[in-house]
């Protein structure tokens, strides 16, 4: 039985349908990546599953417990890390963690022990007794996630965990989430980035206007989108010469087209960009610029809906 | 249903005792911050101190109060205004927690929703008491005295604090209703100026223009100021003490109910 089962979830705010019949499941010990643009309904779904919002229709079960009718039982079983690092800046990291422990009815000794454990696990030991207002964005996020884990939840919700982080903190956050999920944590994460969902999720659910429009593994989705592309600038070389240069690789590539004066060729799985590069060079074509383009959220949307991902401003 | 659960999970116990413990934990969260930024306390006492000095030494010479020194008349009014302004901390603090997502975190925990607001208002009461102590020191410097004795002086102080506590619940509702910290700040303060100035806090009401006089005399702020002034000075407070308590109780009951409902319904 899946740990999280959602069916027909509907929620509107005024005239806006934030969720219009969302269905999905999350199996135990797996990561579901919910992928969609701003306003697609990701945060609304997370808020309903974490008891912060009631659905208008549909059901959401976590471990068989109905989220809408037994919110209190749900709250002892979940961990939530929202879009903003919800930490108390006036307290130390340790005090933040102990506070959550106390709220989960741990006694003083247990909450202290659990706080120390989490500080160590999240590499916050040294900073543990410093006031959080001096923390970097990455440290805040680490503390935020560790606060969600105090009571050992059975499912963790991460709502856009890397939004607003610099590239280095983003990588660190990915590693951290990897570690958690390697321990078997069932996780639902939302993201606007295909590469993030690709990197972290076992299953990806693409959502648009409050509805799931595709689901599958990252590879399955990328196959539908057409995978990566190479784009190269060949200066004055004639298109025929370029096609000839690609030569025997032609069959492993998609239909080439030109965009912004550059040749763009889709690459099918099994073919690598360096192979394309090599065949061009051995044909004597002067490659000025060469770039590997990975599919983005926009490509996914373009393929699935025939239009790019669009932001819906009114979320809630 | 539970046979596939990874381990048995005890549901968090509820009830009044746990709600009070949750409130105590929440209050501790805010009170820990007080000694870390003592300047906040000093600043909240600074404005009333300036008022004491201005009214006592600038306007005071032109204001005659029969049967009482102006300091003895003025200081209870400033006390009352200070603790009332202090209640605005509640709204601003809640708005801040909301904008930073901390309220969402709290609402996703298995705790009593009333506890969050109870802890907040209680910690602001404690903060108000600390401000009061600073004020009291300054008041003694300008020749204010507990003329009615220590017990009546403490009773007057408790009455003012109870009144400001009830206003914390009005501020809580404001903090939960606005969309930003700045809005909570403006919405929390603006109406308190007419409330505290069109009253008996600074001057006697009988020389005011009739419409203002009418408001000043029914103003609960006038009633609580008069009650505490009588207790501090050792004169007869008449009906004002129980009237003040009734106001405090009524405001607390109405606005705590509205605030808890608003808290539960936030973004629902």
Coordinates of C-alpha atoms in Angstrom, one line a residue:
Chain A
X1 CA 0.0 0.0 0.0
X2 CA 1.4 3.4 -0.9
X3 CA 2.2 5.6 2.1
X4 CA 0.6 8.7 0.6
X5 CA -2.5 8.3 -1.5
X6 CA -4.2 11.4 -3.1
X7 CA -7.2 11.2 -5.2
X8 CA -9.4 13.9 -6.8
X9 CA -7.9 16.6 -4.7
X10 CA -9.6 20.0 -5.4
X11 CA -9.1 23.4 -3.9
X12 CA -10.0 26.8 -5.2
X13 CA -9.3 30.3 -4.0
X14 CA -12.1 32.6 -5.2
X15 CA -12.2 32.1 -8.9
X16 CA -8.8 30.4 -9.1
X17 CA -8.8 26.6 -9.2
X18 CA -5.4 25.9 -7.5
X19 CA -6.1 22.2 -7.6
X20 CA -8.5 20.7 -10.1
X21 CA -8.6 17.0 -9.3
X22 CA -5.0 15.9 -8.4
X23 CA -4.2 12.2 -8.1
X24 CA -1.0 10.7 -7.1
X25 CA 0.7 8.2 -4.8
X26 CA 4.0 8.0 -3.0
X27 CA 5.4 4.6 -2.2
X28 CA 7.2 4.0 1.0
X29 CA 10.9 4.8 1.0
X30 CA 10.7 6.7 -2.3
X31 CA 10.9 10.3 -3.4
X32 CA 8.2 11.9 -5.4
X33 CA 9.2 15.0 -7.2
X34 CA 6.3 17.3 -8.0
X35 CA 7.4 19.4 -10.9
X36 CA 5.6 22.5 -12.2
X37 CA 5.8 26.3 -12.7
X38 CA 4.9 28.8 -10.1
X39 CA 1.2 28.6 -9.4
X40 CA 0.7 25.1 -10.8
X41 CA -0.7 24.1 -7.4
X42 CA 2.4 22.5 -5.8
X43 CA 2.3 24.5 -2.6
X44 CA -1.4 24.1 -2.3
X45 CA -1.1 20.3 -2.5
X46 CA 1.7 20.4 0.2
X47 CA -0.4 22.6 2.4
X48 CA -3.3 20.3 2.2
X49 CA -1.2 17.2 2.9
X50 CA 0.4 18.9 5.9
X51 CA -3.0 19.9 7.4
X52 CA -2.5 23.7 6.8
X53 CA -5.4 23.9 4.3
X54 CA -8.6 21.9 3.8
X55 CA -9.4 20.6 0.4
X56 CA -12.8 21.4 -1.2
X57 CA -13.1 17.9 -2.5
X58 CA -11.1 14.7 -2.9
X59 CA -9.2 12.7 -0.3
X60 CA -5.6 12.5 0.9
X61 CA -4.4 9.7 3.1
X62 CA -1.1 9.3 4.8
X63 CA -0.5 5.8 6.2
X64 CA -4.2 5.3 5.8
X65 CA -5.1 8.3 7.9
X66 CA -7.3 11.0 6.4
X67 CA -5.6 14.3 6.3
X68 CA -8.8 16.3 6.4
X69 CA -10.6 14.5 9.2
X70 CA -7.7 13.5 11.5
X71 CA -5.2 16.4 11.2
X72 CA -3.8 15.9 14.7
X73 CA -2.8 12.3 14.0
X74 CA -1.2 13.4 10.8
X75 CA 0.8 16.1 12.5
X76 CA 2.6 13.6 14.7
X77 CA 3.7 11.7 11.5
X78 CA 4.9 14.4 9.1
X79 CA 7.8 16.8 8.7
X80 CA 7.3 20.0 6.8
X81 CA 10.0 22.3 5.3
X82 CA 8.3 25.2 3.6
X83 CA 9.5 27.7 1.0
X84 CA 11.0 30.0 3.7
X85 CA 13.4 28.8 6.3
X86 CA 11.0 28.7 9.2
X87 CA 13.5 29.0 12.0
X88 CA 13.4 31.4 15.0
X89 CA 16.3 33.8 14.3
X90 CA 16.5 35.0 17.9
X91 CA 17.3 31.5 19.2
X92 CA 20.3 29.3 18.8
X93 CA 20.1 26.3 16.4
X94 CA 20.0 24.0 19.5
X95 CA 17.2 25.9 21.1
X96 CA 15.2 25.8 17.9
X97 CA 15.6 22.0 17.8
X98 CA 14.8 21.5 21.5
X99 CA 11.7 23.7 21.2
X100 CA 10.3 21.4 18.4
X101 CA 11.2 18.4 20.5
X102 CA 9.2 19.8 23.5
X103 CA 6.3 20.5 21.2
X104 CA 6.3 16.8 20.2
X105 CA 6.0 16.0 24.0
X106 CA 9.6 14.8 24.4
X107 CA 11.0 15.3 27.9
X108 CA 13.9 17.7 28.4
X109 CA 16.6 15.0 28.3
X110 CA 15.2 13.4 25.1
X111 CA 14.8 16.7 23.3
X112 CA 18.3 17.7 24.2
X113 CA 19.7 14.4 23.0
X114 CA 17.7 14.5 19.8
X115 CA 18.9 18.1 19.1
X116 CA 22.5 17.1 19.6
X117 CA 22.0 14.2 17.2
X118 CA 20.6 16.4 14.5
X119 CA 23.2 19.1 14.9
X120 CA 25.8 16.5 14.3
X121 CA 24.0 14.9 11.4
X122 CA 23.5 18.3 9.7
X123 CA 27.0 19.6 10.3
X124 CA 25.7 22.3 12.6
X125 CA 27.6 21.2 15.7
X126 CA 30.0 24.1 15.8
X127 CA 27.3 26.7 15.1
X128 CA 24.8 24.9 17.4
X129 CA 25.0 27.5 20.2
X130 CA 25.1 30.5 18.0
X131 CA 22.0 32.7 17.4
X132 CA 20.5 31.8 14.0
X133 CA 20.3 35.4 12.8
X134 CA 24.0 35.1 11.9
X135 CA 23.5 32.0 9.8
X136 CA 24.0 31.8 6.1
X137 CA 21.1 30.8 3.8
X138 CA 22.4 27.3 3.5
X139 CA 22.8 26.8 7.2
X140 CA 19.3 28.1 7.8
X141 CA 17.9 25.6 5.3
X142 CA 19.9 22.8 7.0
X143 CA 18.5 23.8 10.4
X144 CA 15.0 24.1 8.9
X145 CA 15.1 20.5 7.5
X146 CA 16.6 19.2 10.7
X147 CA 13.7 20.8 12.6
X148 CA 11.3 18.8 10.4
X149 CA 13.0 15.6 11.4
X150 CA 13.0 16.0 15.2
X151 CA 10.1 13.6 15.8
X152 CA 11.2 11.1 13.1
X153 CA 8.4 11.7 10.7
X154 CA 7.3 8.9 8.3
X155 CA 7.0 11.3 5.4
X156 CA 8.9 14.5 4.8
X157 CA 7.5 17.4 2.7
X158 CA 10.1 19.7 1.1
X159 CA 8.5 22.6 -0.7
X160 CA 11.0 24.1 -3.1
X161 CA 13.9 23.3 -0.9
X162 CA 16.5 25.0 -3.0
X163 CA 14.7 28.1 -4.2
X164 CA 16.7 31.2 -3.3
X165 CA 19.9 29.3 -2.6
X166 CA 23.2 30.0 -4.3
X167 CA 24.6 27.3 -6.5
X168 CA 26.9 25.9 -3.9
X169 CA 24.3 25.7 -1.2
X170 CA 22.0 24.1 -3.7
X171 CA 24.5 21.3 -4.4
X172 CA 24.9 20.8 -0.6
X173 CA 21.2 20.7 -0.2
X174 CA 21.0 18.0 -2.9
X175 CA 23.6 15.9 -1.2
X176 CA 21.7 16.3 2.1
X177 CA 18.4 15.2 0.6
X178 CA 20.3 12.3 -1.0
X179 CA 21.5 11.2 2.4
X180 CA 18.0 11.4 3.9
X181 CA 16.4 9.4 1.2
X182 CA 19.2 6.9 1.2
X183 CA 18.1 6.2 4.8
X184 CA 14.7 5.3 3.4
X185 CA 12.8 8.5 4.2
X186 CA 9.6 8.8 2.2
X187 CA 9.7 12.3 0.7
X188 CA 7.5 14.5 -1.4
X189 CA 9.4 17.5 -2.8
X190 CA 8.3 20.2 -5.1
X191 CA 10.5 22.0 -7.6
X192 CA 10.4 24.2 -10.7
X193 CA 13.6 22.6 -12.0
X194 CA 13.7 19.5 -14.1
X195 CA 17.4 18.9 -13.2
X196 CA 16.5 19.0 -9.5
X197 CA 13.6 16.5 -9.9
X198 CA 15.9 14.4 -12.1
X199 CA 18.7 14.4 -9.5
X200 CA 16.5 13.7 -6.4
X201 CA 13.3 12.0 -7.3
X202 CA 12.4 8.3 -8.0
X203 CA 9.2 9.3 -9.6
X204 CA 8.3 12.7 -11.1
X205 CA 4.8 14.1 -11.3
X206 CA 4.4 17.0 -13.7
X207 CA 1.6 19.3 -12.7
X208 CA -0.1 22.1 -14.5
X209 CA -3.1 24.2 -13.6
X210 CA -3.7 22.0 -10.5
X211 CA -3.7 18.7 -12.4
X212 CA -1.1 16.0 -13.0
X213 CA -0.3 15.9 -16.7
X214 CA 2.5 13.3 -16.7
X215 CA 4.1 10.9 -14.4
X216 CA 7.1 8.6 -14.6
X217 CA 10.8 8.4 -13.8
X218 CA 13.1 11.1 -15.0
X219 CA 14.4 8.9 -17.8
X220 CA 10.8 8.2 -19.0
X221 CA 10.0 11.9 -19.0
X222 CA 13.2 12.8 -20.8
X223 CA 12.5 10.1 -23.4
X224 CA 9.2 11.8 -24.1
X225 CA 10.7 15.2 -24.2
X226 CA 13.5 14.0 -26.5
X227 CA 16.4 14.1 -24.1
X228 CA 19.4 16.4 -24.5
X229 CA 20.4 18.5 -27.6
X230 CA 23.6 19.8 -28.8
X231 CA 23.8 23.3 -30.2
X232 CA 26.8 24.5 -32.2
X233 CA 27.9 27.5 -34.1
X234 CA 29.7 26.6 -37.3
X235 CA 30.5 30.1 -38.6
X236 CA 30.2 30.3 -42.4
X237 CA 30.1 26.5 -43.1
X238 CA 27.2 25.5 -45.4
X239 CA 24.4 23.5 -43.8
X240 CA 24.9 20.7 -46.3
X241 CA 28.5 20.4 -45.2
X242 CA 27.5 20.3 -41.6
X243 CA 25.0 17.5 -42.2
X244 CA 27.6 15.6 -44.2
X245 CA 30.0 16.2 -41.3
X246 CA 27.7 14.6 -38.8
X247 CA 27.9 11.7 -41.2
X248 CA 27.1 8.2 -39.8
X249 CA 25.9 9.7 -36.5
X250 CA 22.8 11.0 -38.3
X251 CA 20.8 8.0 -37.4
X252 CA 21.5 8.4 -33.7
X253 CA 20.4 12.0 -33.7
X254 CA 17.1 13.7 -34.1
X255 CA 16.0 16.1 -36.8
X256 CA 18.4 19.1 -36.9
X257 CA 17.0 22.6 -36.9
X258 CA 18.5 26.1 -36.7
X259 CA 17.8 28.5 -33.8
X260 CA 19.5 31.9 -33.3
X261 CA 22.0 31.1 -36.1
X262 CA 23.1 27.9 -34.4
X263 CA 22.6 24.3 -35.4
X264 CA 20.6 22.4 -32.9
X265 CA 20.5 18.6 -33.0
X266 CA 18.6 16.4 -30.5
X267 CA 20.7 13.6 -29.1
X268 CA 19.1 10.2 -28.5
X269 CA 20.1 8.2 -25.5
X270 CA 23.4 6.3 -26.1
X271 CA 25.0 9.1 -28.1
X272 CA 27.2 11.6 -26.5
X273 CA 28.0 15.2 -27.2
X274 CA 31.7 14.5 -27.7
X275 CA 30.9 12.0 -30.4
X276 CA 29.1 14.7 -32.3
X277 CA 31.9 17.1 -31.7
X278 CA 34.5 14.6 -32.9
X279 CA 32.7 13.8 -36.1
X280 CA 32.3 17.4 -37.0
X281 CA 36.0 18.1 -36.4
X282 CA 37.1 15.1 -38.4
X283 CA 35.0 16.4 -41.3
X284 CA 37.0 19.6 -41.1
X285 CA 34.2 21.8 -40.0
X286 CA 35.3 24.7 -37.9
X287 CA 33.2 24.6 -34.7
X288 CA 33.2 28.1 -33.1
X289 CA 30.9 27.3 -30.2
X290 CA 29.5 24.0 -28.9
X291 CA 27.0 23.5 -26.2
X292 CA 25.1 20.6 -24.6
X293 CA 21.5 21.6 -23.8
X294 CA 19.6 19.6 -21.2
X295 CA 15.9 19.6 -21.3
X296 CA 14.2 22.1 -19.0
X297 CA 10.8 22.4 -17.5
X298 CA 9.9 24.5 -20.5
X299 CA 10.8 21.6 -22.8
X300 CA 8.7 19.2 -20.8
X301 CA 5.7 21.6 -21.0
X302 CA 6.2 22.3 -24.6
X303 CA 6.1 18.5 -25.3
X304 CA 3.3 17.7 -23.0
X305 CA 1.0 20.7 -23.5
X306 CA 2.3 22.3 -26.7
X307 CA 3.0 25.5 -24.8
X308 CA 5.8 26.7 -22.5
X309 CA 5.3 26.5 -18.7
X310 CA 3.3 29.6 -17.7
X311 CA 3.2 31.1 -14.3
X312 CA -0.2 31.5 -12.7
X313 CA 0.2 34.4 -10.3
X314 CA -2.7 33.9 -8.0
X315 CA -1.7 30.9 -6.0
X316 CA -3.5 31.5 -2.7
Chain B
X1 CA -4.5 -0.2 8.4
X2 CA -1.6 -0.1 10.7
X3 CA 0.1 -3.4 10.0
X4 CA 2.2 -1.9 7.3
X5 CA 3.3 1.1 9.5
X6 CA 7.1 1.1 10.1
X7 CA 6.6 1.4 13.8
X8 CA 3.8 2.2 16.2
X9 CA 3.4 5.9 16.5
X10 CA 1.9 7.3 19.7
X11 CA -0.5 10.1 19.0
X12 CA 0.3 13.3 20.8
X13 CA -1.8 13.7 23.9
X14 CA -4.1 16.7 24.0
X15 CA -6.1 18.4 26.7
X16 CA -5.8 21.5 28.9
X17 CA -2.6 20.6 30.7
X18 CA -0.7 19.9 27.4
X19 CA -2.1 23.2 26.0
X20 CA -0.7 25.1 28.9
X21 CA 2.7 23.3 28.5
X22 CA 2.7 24.2 24.8
X23 CA 1.9 27.8 25.7
X24 CA 4.7 27.8 28.3
X25 CA 7.2 26.5 25.6
X26 CA 6.0 29.1 23.1
X27 CA 6.3 31.9 25.8
X28 CA 9.8 30.7 26.5
X29 CA 10.7 31.0 22.8
X30 CA 9.9 34.7 22.9
X31 CA 11.2 35.4 26.4
X32 CA 14.6 33.9 25.5
X33 CA 14.9 36.7 23.0
X34 CA 14.4 39.5 25.5
X35 CA 17.8 39.5 27.2
X36 CA 19.4 39.1 23.7
X37 CA 18.2 42.4 22.6
X38 CA 17.8 44.5 25.7
X39 CA 17.7 47.6 23.6
X40 CA 14.2 46.7 22.6
X41 CA 13.1 47.1 26.2
X42 CA 15.0 50.3 26.6
X43 CA 13.4 51.8 23.4
X44 CA 9.9 50.8 24.5
X45 CA 10.5 52.7 27.8
X46 CA 12.2 55.6 26.1
X47 CA 9.1 57.1 24.5
X48 CA 7.0 57.1 27.7
X49 CA 10.0 58.6 29.6
X50 CA 10.1 61.4 27.0
X51 CA 6.4 61.9 27.5
X52 CA 6.8 62.1 31.3
X53 CA 9.5 64.7 30.9
X54 CA 7.7 66.7 28.3
X55 CA 4.3 66.8 30.0
X56 CA 5.7 67.2 33.5
X57 CA 8.2 70.0 32.7
X58 CA 6.9 71.6 29.4
X59 CA 3.1 71.5 29.7
X60 CA 2.9 70.7 33.4
X61 CA 3.4 74.4 34.4
X62 CA 0.3 75.4 32.6
X63 CA -1.9 72.5 33.8
X64 CA -3.6 72.9 37.2
X65 CA -5.0 69.8 38.8
X66 CA -7.1 70.5 41.9
X67 CA -5.9 68.6 45.0
X68 CA -3.0 66.8 43.4
X69 CA 0.5 67.5 41.9
X70 CA 0.6 67.2 38.1
X71 CA 3.2 64.4 38.4
X72 CA 0.9 62.4 40.6
X73 CA -1.9 63.0 38.1
X74 CA 0.1 62.4 34.9
X75 CA 2.2 59.4 35.8
X76 CA -0.7 56.8 36.0
X77 CA -1.9 58.1 32.6
X78 CA 1.6 57.6 31.1
X79 CA 1.8 54.1 32.7
X80 CA -1.6 53.2 31.2
X81 CA -0.6 54.5 27.8
X82 CA 2.8 52.7 28.0
X83 CA 1.4 49.2 28.8
X84 CA -1.3 49.7 26.1
X85 CA 1.3 50.6 23.5
X86 CA 3.2 47.6 24.7
X87 CA 0.4 45.3 23.7
X88 CA 1.2 46.2 20.0
X89 CA 4.2 43.9 20.3
X90 CA 1.8 41.0 20.1
X91 CA 0.4 41.9 16.7
X92 CA 3.8 42.8 15.2
X93 CA 5.3 39.6 16.6
X94 CA 2.6 37.4 15.2
X95 CA 2.7 39.1 11.8
X96 CA 6.5 38.5 11.8
X97 CA 6.1 34.8 12.5
X98 CA 3.5 34.5 9.8
X99 CA 5.6 36.2 7.2
X100 CA 8.6 34.0 8.0
X101 CA 6.6 30.8 7.7
X102 CA 7.0 30.1 11.4
X103 CA 3.3 30.1 12.0
X104 CA 2.9 27.4 9.3
X105 CA 5.5 25.3 11.1
X106 CA 3.7 25.7 14.4
X107 CA 0.3 24.8 12.8
X108 CA 1.8 21.7 11.3
X109 CA 2.8 20.5 14.8
X110 CA 0.5 18.4 17.1
X111 CA 0.0 21.3 19.5
X112 CA -3.0 23.3 20.7
X113 CA -3.6 26.2 18.4
X114 CA -4.7 28.3 21.3
X115 CA -1.3 27.7 23.0
X116 CA 0.5 29.6 20.3
X117 CA -1.5 32.7 21.0
X118 CA -1.6 32.2 24.7
X119 CA 2.2 31.9 24.8
X120 CA 2.7 35.0 22.7
X121 CA 0.3 37.2 24.8
X122 CA 1.8 35.9 28.0
X123 CA 5.4 36.6 26.9
X124 CA 4.3 40.1 25.9
X125 CA 2.8 40.6 29.4
X126 CA 6.1 39.7 30.9
X127 CA 7.9 42.1 28.6
X128 CA 5.4 44.8 29.6
X129 CA 6.2 44.2 33.3
X130 CA 9.9 44.7 32.6
X131 CA 9.1 48.0 30.8
X132 CA 6.9 49.0 33.7
X133 CA 9.8 48.5 36.1
X134 CA 12.0 50.9 34.1
X135 CA 9.1 53.4 34.0
X136 CA 8.5 53.2 37.7
X137 CA 12.1 54.2 38.4
X138 CA 11.7 57.3 36.2
X139 CA 8.4 58.1 37.8
X140 CA 9.9 58.1 41.3
X141 CA 12.6 60.5 40.0
X142 CA 9.9 63.1 39.0
X143 CA 8.3 62.8 42.5
X144 CA 5.6 60.3 41.8
X145 CA 4.7 58.3 44.9
X146 CA 2.6 55.3 46.0
X147 CA 0.5 57.7 48.1
X148 CA -2.1 55.0 48.8
X149 CA 0.5 52.6 50.1
X150 CA 2.3 49.7 48.6
X151 CA -0.7 47.3 48.4
X152 CA -2.9 49.8 46.5
X153 CA 0.1 50.7 44.3
X154 CA 0.6 47.1 43.3
X155 CA -3.2 46.7 42.8
X156 CA -3.2 49.7 40.5
X157 CA -0.2 48.2 38.6
X158 CA -1.9 44.8 38.3
X159 CA -5.1 46.5 37.0
X160 CA -3.1 48.3 34.2
X161 CA -1.3 45.1 33.2
X162 CA -4.6 43.2 33.1
X163 CA -6.1 45.9 30.9
X164 CA -3.1 45.8 28.5
X165 CA -3.2 42.0 28.4
X166 CA -6.8 42.2 27.1
X167 CA -5.6 44.6 24.4
X168 CA -2.9 42.0 23.4
X169 CA -5.7 39.9 22.1
X170 CA -7.0 42.8 19.9
X171 CA -3.5 43.1 18.6
X172 CA -3.3 39.3 18.1
X173 CA -6.3 39.5 15.8
X174 CA -4.8 42.4 13.9
X175 CA -1.5 40.6 13.5
X176 CA -3.3 37.5 12.2
X177 CA -5.4 39.6 9.8
X178 CA -2.8 41.8 8.0
X179 CA -0.4 40.7 5.4
X180 CA 2.8 42.2 6.6
X181 CA 4.8 43.3 9.6
X182 CA 4.6 47.0 8.5
X183 CA 0.8 46.8 8.3
X184 CA 0.6 45.2 11.7
X185 CA 2.7 48.0 13.1
X186 CA 0.4 50.8 11.6
X187 CA -2.8 49.0 12.2
X188 CA -1.8 48.2 15.7
X189 CA -0.8 51.7 16.7
X190 CA -2.9 54.2 14.8
X191 CA -6.2 53.9 16.7
X192 CA -4.4 53.8 20.1
X193 CA -3.4 57.5 19.7
X194 CA -7.0 58.9 19.9
X195 CA -7.9 56.2 22.4
X196 CA -5.2 57.3 24.8
X197 CA -5.1 61.0 24.2
X198 CA -8.9 61.6 24.2
X199 CA -9.0 60.5 27.8
X200 CA -8.2 61.6 31.3
X201 CA -4.6 60.4 31.0
X202 CA -3.0 63.8 30.4
X203 CA -5.6 66.4 31.3
X204 CA -9.0 66.5 33.0
X205 CA -11.9 65.7 30.6
X206 CA -14.2 68.6 31.8
X207 CA -12.5 71.3 29.7
X208 CA -12.6 69.3 26.4
X209 CA -14.9 70.2 23.5
X210 CA -18.2 68.5 24.0
X211 CA -17.9 65.6 21.5
X212 CA -14.4 64.8 22.7
X213 CA -15.5 65.1 26.3
X214 CA -18.3 62.7 25.7
X215 CA -15.9 60.1 24.2
X216 CA -13.3 60.7 26.8
X217 CA -15.8 60.0 29.6
X218 CA -17.1 56.7 28.1
X219 CA -13.6 55.7 27.0
X220 CA -12.5 52.5 28.9
X221 CA -9.0 53.9 28.8
X222 CA -10.2 56.8 31.0
X223 CA -11.9 54.4 33.3
X224 CA -8.8 52.3 33.9
X225 CA -6.6 55.4 34.2
X226 CA -8.9 56.9 36.8
X227 CA -9.0 53.6 38.7
X228 CA -5.3 53.3 38.8
X229 CA -4.8 56.9 39.6
X230 CA -7.1 56.7 42.6
X231 CA -5.4 53.6 43.8
X232 CA -1.9 55.1 43.5
X233 CA -3.0 58.3 45.2
X234 CA -5.0 56.7 47.9
X235 CA -8.3 58.4 47.0
X236 CA -11.7 56.6 46.4
X237 CA -11.8 54.9 43.0
X238 CA -15.6 54.6 43.2
X239 CA -16.9 52.1 40.6
X240 CA -13.9 52.4 38.2
X241 CA -12.0 49.4 39.5
X242 CA -14.6 46.8 38.8
X243 CA -15.6 48.6 35.6
X244 CA -12.0 48.3 34.4
X245 CA -11.9 44.6 35.3
X246 CA -15.1 44.0 33.4
X247 CA -13.7 45.8 30.4
X248 CA -10.5 43.7 30.5
X249 CA -12.4 40.5 30.9
X250 CA -14.9 41.3 28.1
X251 CA -12.2 42.3 25.7
X252 CA -10.2 39.2 26.5
X253 CA -13.1 36.8 26.1
X254 CA -14.3 38.3 22.8
X255 CA -10.9 38.9 21.1
X256 CA -9.3 35.6 22.3
X257 CA -12.2 33.7 20.8
X258 CA -11.9 35.7 17.5
X259 CA -8.1 35.3 17.4
X260 CA -8.1 31.6 18.0
X261 CA -10.8 31.2 15.3
X262 CA -8.8 33.3 12.9
X263 CA -5.6 31.4 13.7
X264 CA -7.3 28.1 12.9
X265 CA -8.8 29.5 9.7
X266 CA -5.6 31.2 8.5
X267 CA -5.5 30.6 4.7
X268 CA -8.2 27.9 5.0

